[in-house]
GROMACS .gro file of C-alpha atoms in nm:
model
  480
    1MET     CA    1   0.201   2.184   1.306
    2ALA     CA    2   0.083   2.218   1.664
    3ALA     CA    3   0.131   1.917   1.884
    4GLY     CA    4  -0.173   1.700   1.937
    5GLY     CA    5  -0.258   1.372   2.102
    6ASP     CA    6  -0.412   1.060   1.959
    7HIS     CA    7  -0.771   1.174   1.947
    8GLY     CA    8  -0.901   0.820   1.915
    9SER     CA    9  -0.724   0.712   2.232
   10PRO     CA   10  -0.882   0.710   2.580
   11ASP     CA   11  -0.556   0.867   2.699
   12SER     CA   12  -0.615   1.183   2.493
   13TYR     CA   13  -0.872   1.459   2.528
   14ARG     CA   14  -1.164   1.445   2.286
   15SER     CA   15  -1.425   1.715   2.254
   16PRO     CA   16  -1.753   1.590   2.405
   17LEU     CA   17  -1.934   1.780   2.131
   18ALA     CA   18  -1.795   1.537   1.873
   19SER     CA   19  -1.755   1.223   2.082
   20ARG     CA   20  -2.077   1.246   2.287
   21TYR     CA   21  -2.332   1.493   2.159
   22ALA     CA   22  -2.337   1.615   1.797
   23SER     CA   23  -2.473   1.415   1.503
   24PRO     CA   24  -2.241   1.225   1.266
   25GLU     CA   25  -2.350   1.442   0.974
   26MET     CA   26  -2.258   1.766   1.150
   27CYS     CA   27  -1.929   1.621   1.274
   28PHE     CA   28  -1.846   1.520   0.917
   29VAL     CA   29  -1.903   1.872   0.782
   30PHE     CA   30  -1.635   1.998   1.023
   31SER     CA   31  -1.403   1.699   0.976
   32ASP     CA   32  -1.052   1.714   0.833
   33ARG     CA   33  -1.158   1.490   0.546
   34TYR     CA   34  -1.438   1.721   0.439
   35LYS     CA   35  -1.220   2.030   0.481
   36PHE     CA   36  -0.921   1.908   0.284
   37ARG     CA   37  -1.132   1.738   0.020
   38THR     CA   38  -1.302   2.076  -0.033
   39TRP     CA   39  -0.959   2.239  -0.066
   40ARG     CA   40  -0.882   2.000  -0.348
   41GLN     CA   41  -1.219   2.063  -0.507
   42LEU     CA   42  -1.149   2.436  -0.499
   43TRP     CA   43  -0.809   2.382  -0.664
   44LEU     CA   44  -0.981   2.176  -0.932
   45TRP     CA   45  -1.249   2.442  -0.993
   46LEU     CA   46  -0.980   2.708  -1.019
   47ALA     CA   47  -0.779   2.503  -1.269
   48GLU     CA   48  -1.088   2.424  -1.477
   49ALA     CA   49  -1.187   2.791  -1.493
   50GLU     CA   50  -0.831   2.901  -1.572
   51GLN     CA   51  -0.814   2.644  -1.852
   52THR     CA   52  -1.148   2.758  -1.994
   53LEU     CA   53  -1.023   3.116  -1.998
   54GLY     CA   54  -0.711   3.025  -2.193
   55LEU     CA   55  -0.430   2.938  -1.950
   56PRO     CA   56  -0.208   2.647  -2.060
   57ILE     CA   57  -0.363   2.375  -1.845
   58THR     CA   58  -0.420   2.037  -2.010
   59ASP     CA   59  -0.716   1.801  -1.992
   60GLU     CA   60  -0.477   1.539  -1.858
   61GLN     CA   61  -0.385   1.762  -1.564
   62ILE     CA   62  -0.752   1.832  -1.493
   63GLN     CA   63  -0.837   1.462  -1.504
   64GLU     CA   64  -0.547   1.375  -1.275
   65MET     CA   65  -0.677   1.623  -1.017
   66LYS     CA   66  -1.032   1.488  -1.048
   67SER     CA   67  -0.912   1.132  -0.995
   68ASN     CA   68  -0.733   1.220  -0.672
   69LEU     CA   69  -0.983   1.440  -0.490
   70ASP     CA   70  -1.040   1.172  -0.227
   71ASN     CA   71  -0.689   1.026  -0.231
   72ILE     CA   72  -0.567   1.224   0.070
   73ASP     CA   73  -0.255   1.104   0.250
   74PHE     CA   74  -0.316   1.262   0.590
   75LYS     CA   75   0.007   1.127   0.734
   76MET     CA   76   0.211   1.285   0.455
   77ALA     CA   77   0.025   1.615   0.495
   78ALA     CA   78   0.100   1.617   0.868
   79GLU     CA   79   0.469   1.556   0.801
   80GLU     CA   80   0.476   1.829   0.537
   81GLU     CA   81   0.310   2.076   0.773
   82LYS     CA   82   0.554   1.987   1.049
   83HIS     CA   83   0.837   2.067   0.809
   84LEU     CA   84   0.689   2.371   0.630
   85ARG     CA   85   0.488   2.520   0.921
   86HIS     CA   86   0.214   2.605   0.670
   87ASP     CA   87  -0.101   2.397   0.641
   88VAL     CA   88  -0.205   2.508   0.292
   89MET     CA   89   0.137   2.452   0.135
   90ALA     CA   90   0.156   2.114   0.310
   91HIS     CA   91  -0.160   2.011   0.128
   92VAL     CA   92  -0.046   2.167  -0.200
   93HIS     CA   93   0.259   1.940  -0.184
   94THR     CA   94   0.054   1.638  -0.073
   95PHE     CA   95  -0.195   1.686  -0.357
   96GLY     CA   96   0.091   1.741  -0.601
   97HIS     CA   97   0.256   1.418  -0.487
   98CYS     CA   98  -0.041   1.212  -0.611
   99CYS     CA   99  -0.093   1.442  -0.913
  100PRO     CA  100   0.263   1.479  -1.050
  101LYS     CA  101   0.148   1.604  -1.390
  102ALA     CA  102  -0.077   1.869  -1.235
  103ALA     CA  103   0.155   1.961  -0.948
  104GLY     CA  104   0.286   2.272  -1.124
  105ILE     CA  105  -0.057   2.433  -1.175
  106ILE     CA  106  -0.220   2.352  -0.839
  107HIS     CA  107  -0.300   2.676  -0.649
  108LEU     CA  108  -0.200   2.884  -0.954
  109GLY     CA  109  -0.237   3.255  -0.873
  110ALA     CA  110  -0.412   3.183  -0.544
  111THR     CA  111  -0.341   3.269  -0.183
  112SER     CA  112  -0.405   3.048   0.120
  113CYS     CA  113  -0.738   3.215   0.188
  114TYR     CA  114  -0.861   3.105  -0.153
  115VAL     CA  115  -0.897   2.754  -0.012
  116GLY     CA  116  -0.921   2.846   0.358
  117ASP     CA  117  -1.190   3.111   0.351
  118ASN     CA  118  -1.389   2.971   0.062
  119THR     CA  119  -1.397   2.633   0.233
  120ASP     CA  120  -1.515   2.796   0.554
  121LEU     CA  121  -1.801   2.962   0.366
  122ILE     CA  122  -1.897   2.632   0.202
  123ILE     CA  123  -1.891   2.466   0.543
  124LEU     CA  124  -2.100   2.742   0.702
  125ARG     CA  125  -2.356   2.711   0.424
  126ASN     CA  126  -2.374   2.334   0.446
  127ALA     CA  127  -2.389   2.338   0.825
  128LEU     CA  128  -2.679   2.584   0.811
  129ASP     CA  129  -2.848   2.352   0.560
  130LEU     CA  130  -2.825   2.076   0.821
  131LEU     CA  131  -2.967   2.291   1.100
  132LEU     CA  132  -3.263   2.440   0.912
  133PRO     CA  133  -3.469   2.120   0.867
  134LYS     CA  134  -3.382   2.009   1.220
  135LEU     CA  135  -3.519   2.333   1.361
  136ALA     CA  136  -3.826   2.306   1.137
  137ARG     CA  137  -3.885   1.954   1.267
  138VAL     CA  138  -3.873   2.071   1.629
  139ILE     CA  139  -4.123   2.347   1.549
  140SER     CA  140  -4.348   2.094   1.378
  141ARG     CA  141  -4.344   1.860   1.679
  142LEU     CA  142  -4.421   2.145   1.918
  143ALA     CA  143  -4.699   2.266   1.686
  144ASP     CA  144  -4.862   1.922   1.711
  145PHE     CA  145  -4.834   1.943   2.089
  146ALA     CA  146  -4.981   2.294   2.099
  147LYS     CA  147  -5.269   2.207   1.868
  148GLU     CA  148  -5.367   1.902   2.075
  149ARG     CA  149  -5.366   2.102   2.399
  150ALA     CA  150  -5.487   2.436   2.268
  151SER     CA  151  -5.786   2.439   2.505
  152LEU     CA  152  -5.636   2.271   2.814
  153PRO     CA  153  -5.644   2.536   3.090
  154THR     CA  154  -5.337   2.583   3.305
  155LEU     CA  155  -5.225   2.833   3.561
  156GLY     CA  156  -5.026   3.118   3.412
  157PHE     CA  157  -4.723   3.259   3.590
  158THR     CA  158  -4.574   3.605   3.592
  159HIS     CA  159  -4.264   3.650   3.812
  160PHE     CA  160  -4.318   3.275   3.873
  161GLN     CA  161  -4.619   3.376   4.083
  162PRO     CA  162  -4.973   3.259   4.000
  163ALA     CA  163  -5.139   3.478   3.738
  164GLN     CA  164  -5.440   3.452   3.508
  165LEU     CA  165  -5.507   3.122   3.340
  166THR     CA  166  -5.371   3.040   2.996
  167THR     CA  167  -5.368   2.705   2.814
  168VAL     CA  168  -5.095   2.447   2.778
  169GLY     CA  169  -5.108   2.493   2.400
  170LYS     CA  170  -5.087   2.872   2.422
  171ARG     CA  171  -4.781   2.853   2.646
  172CYS     CA  172  -4.618   2.617   2.396
  173CYS     CA  173  -4.685   2.874   2.124
  174LEU     CA  174  -4.463   3.118   2.315
  175TRP     CA  175  -4.182   2.868   2.260
  176ILE     CA  176  -4.275   2.810   1.898
  177GLN     CA  177  -4.283   3.181   1.819
  178ASP     CA  178  -3.925   3.225   1.936
  179LEU     CA  179  -3.811   2.924   1.734
  180CYS     CA  180  -3.991   3.056   1.425
  181MET     CA  181  -3.791   3.377   1.455
  182ASP     CA  182  -3.476   3.166   1.479
  183LEU     CA  183  -3.576   2.969   1.169
  184GLN     CA  184  -3.629   3.288   0.972
  185ASN     CA  185  -3.297   3.430   1.090
  186LEU     CA  186  -3.106   3.112   1.008
  187LYS     CA  187  -3.257   3.110   0.660
  188ARG     CA  188  -3.174   3.478   0.609
  189VAL     CA  189  -2.812   3.433   0.715
  190ARG     CA  190  -2.779   3.125   0.497
  191ASP     CA  191  -2.922   3.303   0.193
  192ASP     CA  192  -2.706   3.612   0.255
  193LEU     CA  193  -2.379   3.416   0.252
  194ARG     CA  194  -2.146   3.528  -0.025
  195PHE     CA  195  -1.840   3.352  -0.164
  196ARG     CA  196  -1.498   3.506  -0.108
  197GLY     CA  197  -1.410   3.401  -0.459
  198VAL     CA  198  -1.082   3.446  -0.645
  199LYS     CA  199  -0.923   3.761  -0.501
  200GLY     CA  200  -0.549   3.711  -0.442
  201THR     CA  201  -0.333   3.806  -0.148
  202THR     CA  202  -0.486   4.140  -0.047
  203GLY     CA  203  -0.812   4.118  -0.237
  204THR     CA  204  -0.695   4.318  -0.542
  205GLN     CA  205  -0.677   4.019  -0.783
  206ALA     CA  206  -0.335   4.143  -0.894
  207SER     CA  207  -0.189   3.793  -0.939
  208PHE     CA  208  -0.474   3.690  -1.167
  209LEU     CA  209  -0.450   4.013  -1.364
  210LYS     CA  210  -0.087   3.920  -1.435
  211LEU     CA  211  -0.181   3.562  -1.530
  212PHE     CA  212  -0.431   3.695  -1.783
  213GLU     CA  213  -0.197   3.968  -1.903
  214GLY     CA  214  -0.408   4.258  -1.784
  215ASP     CA  215  -0.743   4.126  -1.913
  216ASP     CA  216  -0.993   4.261  -1.659
  217HIS     CA  217  -1.282   4.073  -1.816
  218LYS     CA  218  -1.114   3.736  -1.782
  219VAL     CA  219  -1.033   3.801  -1.416
  220GLU     CA  220  -1.396   3.887  -1.351
  221GLN     CA  221  -1.507   3.578  -1.543
  222LEU     CA  222  -1.270   3.362  -1.341
  223ASP     CA  223  -1.419   3.490  -1.016
  224LYS     CA  224  -1.770   3.438  -1.145
  225MET     CA  225  -1.706   3.087  -1.279
  226VAL     CA  226  -1.550   2.957  -0.958
  227THR     CA  227  -1.828   3.117  -0.752
  228GLU     CA  228  -2.092   2.939  -0.961
  229LYS     CA  229  -1.905   2.608  -0.942
  230ALA     CA  230  -1.912   2.638  -0.563
  231GLY     CA  231  -2.290   2.685  -0.571
  232PHE     CA  232  -2.302   3.049  -0.461
  233LYS     CA  233  -2.513   3.311  -0.632
  234ARG     CA  234  -2.286   3.600  -0.532
  235ALA     CA  235  -1.929   3.670  -0.434
  236PHE     CA  236  -1.788   3.963  -0.240
  237ILE     CA  237  -1.668   4.245  -0.464
  238ILE     CA  238  -1.454   4.382  -0.183
  239THR     CA  239  -1.231   4.168   0.038
  240GLY     CA  240  -0.896   4.202   0.207
  241GLN     CA  241  -0.701   3.883   0.222
  242THR     CA  242  -1.004   3.726   0.395
  243TYR     CA  243  -1.376   3.772   0.369
  244THR     CA  244  -1.491   4.019   0.633
  245ARG     CA  245  -1.511   3.854   0.974
  246LYS     CA  246  -1.841   4.033   1.022
  247VAL     CA  247  -1.990   3.731   0.846
  248ASP     CA  248  -1.883   3.510   1.136
  249ILE     CA  249  -2.049   3.754   1.376
  250GLU     CA  250  -2.377   3.737   1.185
  251VAL     CA  251  -2.377   3.358   1.173
  252LEU     CA  252  -2.285   3.304   1.537
  253SER     CA  253  -2.525   3.576   1.653
  254VAL     CA  254  -2.813   3.383   1.501
  255LEU     CA  255  -2.691   3.061   1.659
  256ALA     CA  256  -2.653   3.238   1.996
  257SER     CA  257  -3.010   3.364   1.964
  258LEU     CA  258  -3.124   3.007   1.898
  259GLY     CA  259  -2.937   2.907   2.213
  260ALA     CA  260  -3.133   3.166   2.412
  261SER     CA  261  -3.462   3.028   2.278
  262VAL     CA  262  -3.373   2.672   2.367
  263HIS     CA  263  -3.255   2.776   2.714
  264LYS     CA  264  -3.587   2.952   2.784
  265ILE     CA  265  -3.793   2.656   2.660
  266CYS     CA  266  -3.599   2.398   2.857
  267THR     CA  267  -3.599   2.614   3.170
  268ASP     CA  268  -3.979   2.630   3.148
  269ILE     CA  269  -3.992   2.250   3.112
  270ARG     CA  270  -3.763   2.207   3.413
  271LEU     CA  271  -3.984   2.433   3.624
  272LEU     CA  272  -4.299   2.252   3.510
  273ALA     CA  273  -4.132   1.920   3.596
  274ASN     CA  274  -4.078   2.049   3.949
  275LEU     CA  275  -4.450   2.137   3.961
  276LYS     CA  276  -4.524   1.786   3.829
  277GLU     CA  277  -4.738   1.935   3.552
  278MET     CA  278  -4.518   1.827   3.262
  279GLU     CA  279  -4.218   1.602   3.208
  280GLU     CA  280  -3.970   1.533   2.933
  281PRO     CA  281  -3.945   1.168   2.816
  282PHE     CA  282  -3.817   0.931   3.085
  283GLU     CA  283  -3.713   0.588   2.966
  284LYS     CA  284  -3.811   0.268   3.143
  285GLN     CA  285  -3.458   0.181   3.254
  286GLN     CA  286  -3.342   0.540   3.302
  287ILE     CA  287  -3.185   0.625   3.639
  288GLY     CA  288  -3.251   0.970   3.779
  289SER     CA  289  -3.008   0.959   4.069
  290SER     CA  290  -2.744   0.719   4.195
  291ALA     CA  291  -2.852   0.789   4.555
  292MET     CA  292  -3.225   0.864   4.526
  293PRO     CA  293  -3.396   0.596   4.314
  294TYR     CA  294  -3.728   0.781   4.302
  295LYS     CA  295  -3.585   1.083   4.118
  296ARG     CA  296  -3.698   1.173   3.767
  297ASN     CA  297  -3.456   1.450   3.678
  298PRO     CA  298  -3.516   1.648   3.355
  299MET     CA  299  -3.164   1.568   3.236
  300ARG     CA  300  -3.228   1.634   2.867
  301SER     CA  301  -3.358   1.983   2.940
  302GLU     CA  302  -3.069   2.039   3.179
  303ARG     CA  303  -2.824   1.935   2.909
  304CYS     CA  304  -2.985   2.180   2.668
  305CYS     CA  305  -2.956   2.464   2.918
  306SER     CA  306  -2.593   2.376   2.985
  307LEU     CA  307  -2.495   2.368   2.619
  308ALA     CA  308  -2.711   2.669   2.532
  309ARG     CA  309  -2.509   2.878   2.775
  310HIS     CA  310  -2.193   2.770   2.593
  311LEU     CA  311  -2.345   2.853   2.255
  312MET     CA  312  -2.453   3.198   2.369
  313THR     CA  313  -2.101   3.286   2.484
  314LEU     CA  314  -1.932   3.179   2.159
  315VAL     CA  315  -2.050   3.488   1.972
  316MET     CA  316  -1.796   3.687   2.173
  317ASP     CA  317  -1.515   3.521   1.976
  318PRO     CA  318  -1.603   3.657   1.629
  319LEU     CA  319  -1.697   3.993   1.778
  320GLN     CA  320  -1.350   4.033   1.920
  321THR     CA  321  -1.180   3.878   1.618
  322ALA     CA  322  -1.348   4.116   1.373
  323SER     CA  323  -1.256   4.413   1.588
  324VAL     CA  324  -0.882   4.337   1.582
  325GLN     CA  325  -0.831   4.247   1.216
  326TRP     CA  326  -0.565   4.499   1.117
  327PHE     CA  327  -0.588   4.642   0.766
  328GLU     CA  328  -0.614   4.360   0.508
  329ARG     CA  329  -0.574   4.076   0.760
  330THR     CA  330  -0.393   3.942   1.066
  331LEU     CA  331  -0.349   3.574   1.146
  332ASP     CA  332  -0.470   3.599   1.503
  333ASP     CA  333  -0.814   3.504   1.372
  334SER     CA  334  -0.713   3.155   1.262
  335ALA     CA  335  -0.675   2.949   1.579
  336ASN     CA  336  -0.981   3.113   1.734
  337ARG     CA  337  -1.201   3.044   1.431
  338ARG     CA  338  -1.095   2.678   1.417
  339ILE     CA  339  -1.258   2.640   1.758
  340CYS     CA  340  -1.555   2.875   1.775
  341LEU     CA  341  -1.714   2.810   1.434
  342ALA     CA  342  -1.711   2.432   1.470
  343GLU     CA  343  -1.817   2.440   1.834
  344ALA     CA  344  -2.108   2.675   1.763
  345PHE     CA  345  -2.254   2.448   1.498
  346LEU     CA  346  -2.190   2.124   1.684
  347THR     CA  347  -2.354   2.276   1.992
  348ALA     CA  348  -2.655   2.404   1.797
  349ASP     CA  349  -2.688   2.064   1.631
  350THR     CA  350  -2.687   1.893   1.971
  351LEU     CA  351  -2.949   2.132   2.106
  352LEU     CA  352  -3.187   2.067   1.816
  353ASN     CA  353  -3.141   1.692   1.824
  354THR     CA  354  -3.209   1.687   2.198
  355LEU     CA  355  -3.500   1.931   2.178
  356GLN     CA  356  -3.660   1.716   1.909
  357ASN     CA  357  -3.637   1.417   2.141
  358ILE     CA  358  -3.794   1.619   2.421
  359SER     CA  359  -4.072   1.764   2.204
  360GLU     CA  360  -4.169   1.423   2.069
  361GLY     CA  361  -4.218   1.277   2.417
  362LEU     CA  362  -4.351   1.554   2.641
  363VAL     CA  363  -4.587   1.416   2.905
  364VAL     CA  364  -4.862   1.634   3.054
  365TYR     CA  365  -5.042   1.558   3.380
  366PRO     CA  366  -5.389   1.722   3.355
  367LYS     CA  367  -5.498   1.614   3.705
  368VAL     CA  368  -5.201   1.792   3.865
  369ILE     CA  369  -5.274   2.101   3.654
  370GLU     CA  370  -5.640   2.088   3.755
  371ARG     CA  371  -5.553   2.063   4.122
  372ARG     CA  372  -5.326   2.367   4.104
  373ILE     CA  373  -5.599   2.562   3.925
  374ARG     CA  374  -5.844   2.471   4.201
  375GLN     CA  375  -5.601   2.611   4.455
  376GLU     CA  376  -5.574   2.949   4.283
  377LEU     CA  377  -5.895   2.992   4.084
  378PRO     CA  378  -6.119   3.095   4.374
  379PHE     CA  379  -5.927   3.418   4.420
  380MET     CA  380  -5.928   3.484   4.045
  381ALA     CA  381  -6.305   3.424   4.029
  382THR     CA  382  -6.393   3.688   4.285
  383GLU     CA  383  -6.456   3.960   4.026
  384ASN     CA  384  -6.693   3.730   3.834
  385ILE     CA  385  -6.872   3.647   4.162
  386ILE     CA  386  -6.913   4.016   4.245
  387MET     CA  387  -7.062   4.089   3.901
  388ALA     CA  388  -7.301   3.794   3.934
  389MET     CA  389  -7.419   3.920   4.275
  390VAL     CA  390  -7.479   4.270   4.138
  391LYS     CA  391  -7.685   4.121   3.854
  392ALA     CA  392  -7.885   3.932   4.119
  393GLY     CA  393  -7.966   4.262   4.296
  394GLY     CA  394  -7.680   4.294   4.544
  395SER     CA  395  -7.457   4.593   4.619
  396ARG     CA  396  -7.116   4.592   4.457
  397GLN     CA  397  -6.952   4.750   4.764
  398ASP     CA  398  -7.119   4.519   5.018
  399CYS     CA  399  -7.025   4.215   4.809
  400HIS     CA  400  -6.668   4.335   4.772
  401GLU     CA  401  -6.630   4.368   5.150
  402LYS     CA  402  -6.784   4.025   5.213
  403ILE     CA  403  -6.545   3.860   4.967
  404ARG     CA  404  -6.247   4.055   5.104
  405VAL     CA  405  -6.308   3.916   5.451
  406LEU     CA  406  -6.368   3.560   5.329
  407SER     CA  407  -6.060   3.578   5.104
  408GLN     CA  408  -5.839   3.679   5.395
  409GLN     CA  409  -5.973   3.390   5.598
  410ALA     CA  410  -5.909   3.145   5.312
  411ALA     CA  411  -5.558   3.284   5.259
  412SER     CA  412  -5.484   3.234   5.628
  413MET     CA  413  -5.601   2.874   5.600
  414VAL     CA  414  -5.354   2.817   5.312
  415LYS     CA  415  -5.055   3.006   5.453
  416GLN     CA  416  -5.087   2.966   5.829
  417GLU     CA  417  -5.242   2.621   5.856
  418GLY     CA  418  -5.122   2.459   5.533
  419GLY     CA  419  -5.475   2.374   5.426
  420ASP     CA  420  -5.649   2.396   5.090
  421ASN     CA  421  -5.802   2.714   4.954
  422ASP     CA  422  -6.158   2.694   5.093
  423LEU     CA  423  -6.289   3.031   4.972
  424ILE     CA  424  -6.565   2.873   4.764
  425GLU     CA  425  -6.678   2.658   5.056
  426ARG     CA  426  -6.697   2.975   5.269
  427ILE     CA  427  -6.903   3.150   4.999
  428GLN     CA  428  -7.133   2.849   4.976
  429ALA     CA  429  -7.181   2.855   5.353
  430ASP     CA  430  -7.263   3.226   5.362
  431ALA     CA  431  -7.634   3.300   5.315
  432TYR     CA  432  -7.550   3.641   5.168
  433PHE     CA  433  -7.440   3.465   4.849
  434SER     CA  434  -7.741   3.235   4.823
  435PRO     CA  435  -7.874   3.416   4.511
  436ILE     CA  436  -7.575   3.284   4.312
  437HIS     CA  437  -7.498   2.952   4.482
  438SER     CA  438  -7.642   2.765   4.183
  439GLN     CA  439  -7.413   2.960   3.946
  440LEU     CA  440  -7.083   2.888   4.121
  441ASP     CA  441  -6.988   2.586   3.910
  442ARG     CA  442  -7.032   2.790   3.594
  443LEU     CA  443  -6.850   3.090   3.740
  444LEU     CA  444  -6.557   2.863   3.832
  445ASP     CA  445  -6.525   2.681   3.500
  446PRO     CA  446  -6.151   2.716   3.417
  447CYS     CA  447  -6.225   2.741   3.045
  448SER     CA  448  -6.405   3.069   3.105
  449PHE     CA  449  -6.079   3.220   3.233
  450THR     CA  450  -5.852   3.145   2.936
  451GLY     CA  451  -5.977   3.425   2.712
  452ARG     CA  452  -5.901   3.370   2.343
  453ALA     CA  453  -5.607   3.141   2.405
  454SER     CA  454  -5.736   2.848   2.200
  455GLN     CA  455  -5.837   3.073   1.910
  456GLN     CA  456  -5.495   3.240   1.921
  457VAL     CA  457  -5.326   2.900   1.898
  458GLN     CA  458  -5.528   2.801   1.594
  459ARG     CA  459  -5.473   3.131   1.415
  460PHE     CA  460  -5.101   3.138   1.498
  461LEU     CA  461  -5.043   2.787   1.366
  462GLU     CA  462  -5.245   2.839   1.049
  463GLU     CA  463  -5.124   3.188   0.957
  464GLU     CA  464  -4.763   3.189   1.075
  465VAL     CA  465  -4.624   2.846   1.162
  466TYR     CA  466  -4.750   2.614   0.890
  467PRO     CA  467  -4.659   2.851   0.602
  468LEU     CA  468  -4.310   2.890   0.748
  469LEU     CA  469  -4.267   2.511   0.766
  470LYS     CA  470  -4.402   2.440   0.417
  471PRO     CA  471  -4.062   2.457   0.238
  472TYR     CA  472  -3.940   2.178   0.468
  473GLU     CA  473  -4.230   1.937   0.400
  474SER     CA  474  -4.024   1.700   0.188
  475VAL     CA  475  -3.748   1.675   0.448
  476MET     CA  476  -3.993   1.612   0.733
  477LYS     CA  477  -4.234   1.404   0.521
  478ILE     CA  478  -4.524   1.605   0.662
  479SER     CA  479  -4.790   1.805   0.478
  480PHE     CA  480  -4.910   2.144   0.599
   0.00000   0.00000   0.00000
């Protein structure tokens, strides 16, 4: 057993993911108790199936195993592993110690990966089951936000330079769309998970064929029965000693993609916070800076970006692990997988918990948004002004030249003198534009520059988002 410190002690390193960030339920799924209890459950399922198919295993042995599933002596297991240098056999002996009558049939015909890999697949499935409703809840909260602000004009940005207007709700739908793709991908990966099943040392089921004296049907039934007991619809037909590590790539790729979505969303929020157009929740007693008491730093969004970067890099571990698995299996996957699988899920869990908190308390400042629109809208309105002048009998070319000159003057006022954009005031003061002076308020209405943004929001939510969230209604206690 590798040396380790006292993880409950302040003198020993503890992963911040478990001690500071991730939820108790996700931490439990990756805990030693859950892992080793699942090992025992797998040994029980194997024994039950072997008994049903005719092996000499008694009801008394089965009952003894059932009665001791939770009776795990972790100290004894650690001592056994220190002596044997083998974690599975350490727990075989520890389980056998509290089940003396069943000790001789525990792990019968199995290899270490029977408990190791099958437990990992159960954990992956259950961890995905924890993430799915959390992601759905975040989408639901953002959908409420988008619906409420579907028609609120705001300045769009391309290259982080002012562009055509959009709406606050439409921009939020960009975030939601990415998260909906993540939700679909998480669900697909979860539903595609297959059990390793009962396969033996190199995946040939040779040990079980010997146990059942060459009866192929019974070996297949054994595999099927244990798979069903574990709650899986399918098991791999082909495995080496392990299930293919391509599964880990698929799972962590989806989580990495979720990390990219969260990073983009929270980066947008951080930029909007700098513009003072939107803020994440800021608590009454919260301190933004130890030196600058006025600061309102977007620390939740910053945390999400920080952890999202970590999540996105973790997919490199299973990619490299799968590529170097020689033949039926090499053990250089083990230590790496102990770290990357747990960290990926604990990180994703933290991101969703934090993003839910952010999405439930986003604050929008319409007056700041309106002021920024006023600064940029005059330039954007010039085409509408030209068309209005032509309709009033003016020349398109003459009007274009007039506006070009006035626009340059207004731009100089903004850039050279630090003043406000006064293009409209210049147009109002120019007699040439008198035929449309009474129309300027209408021509400058921000809502006339947002296109079909509000309709797009409504259609997107009704046709794509709400149907996708419907299976999670009972978990979120919301009706769509």
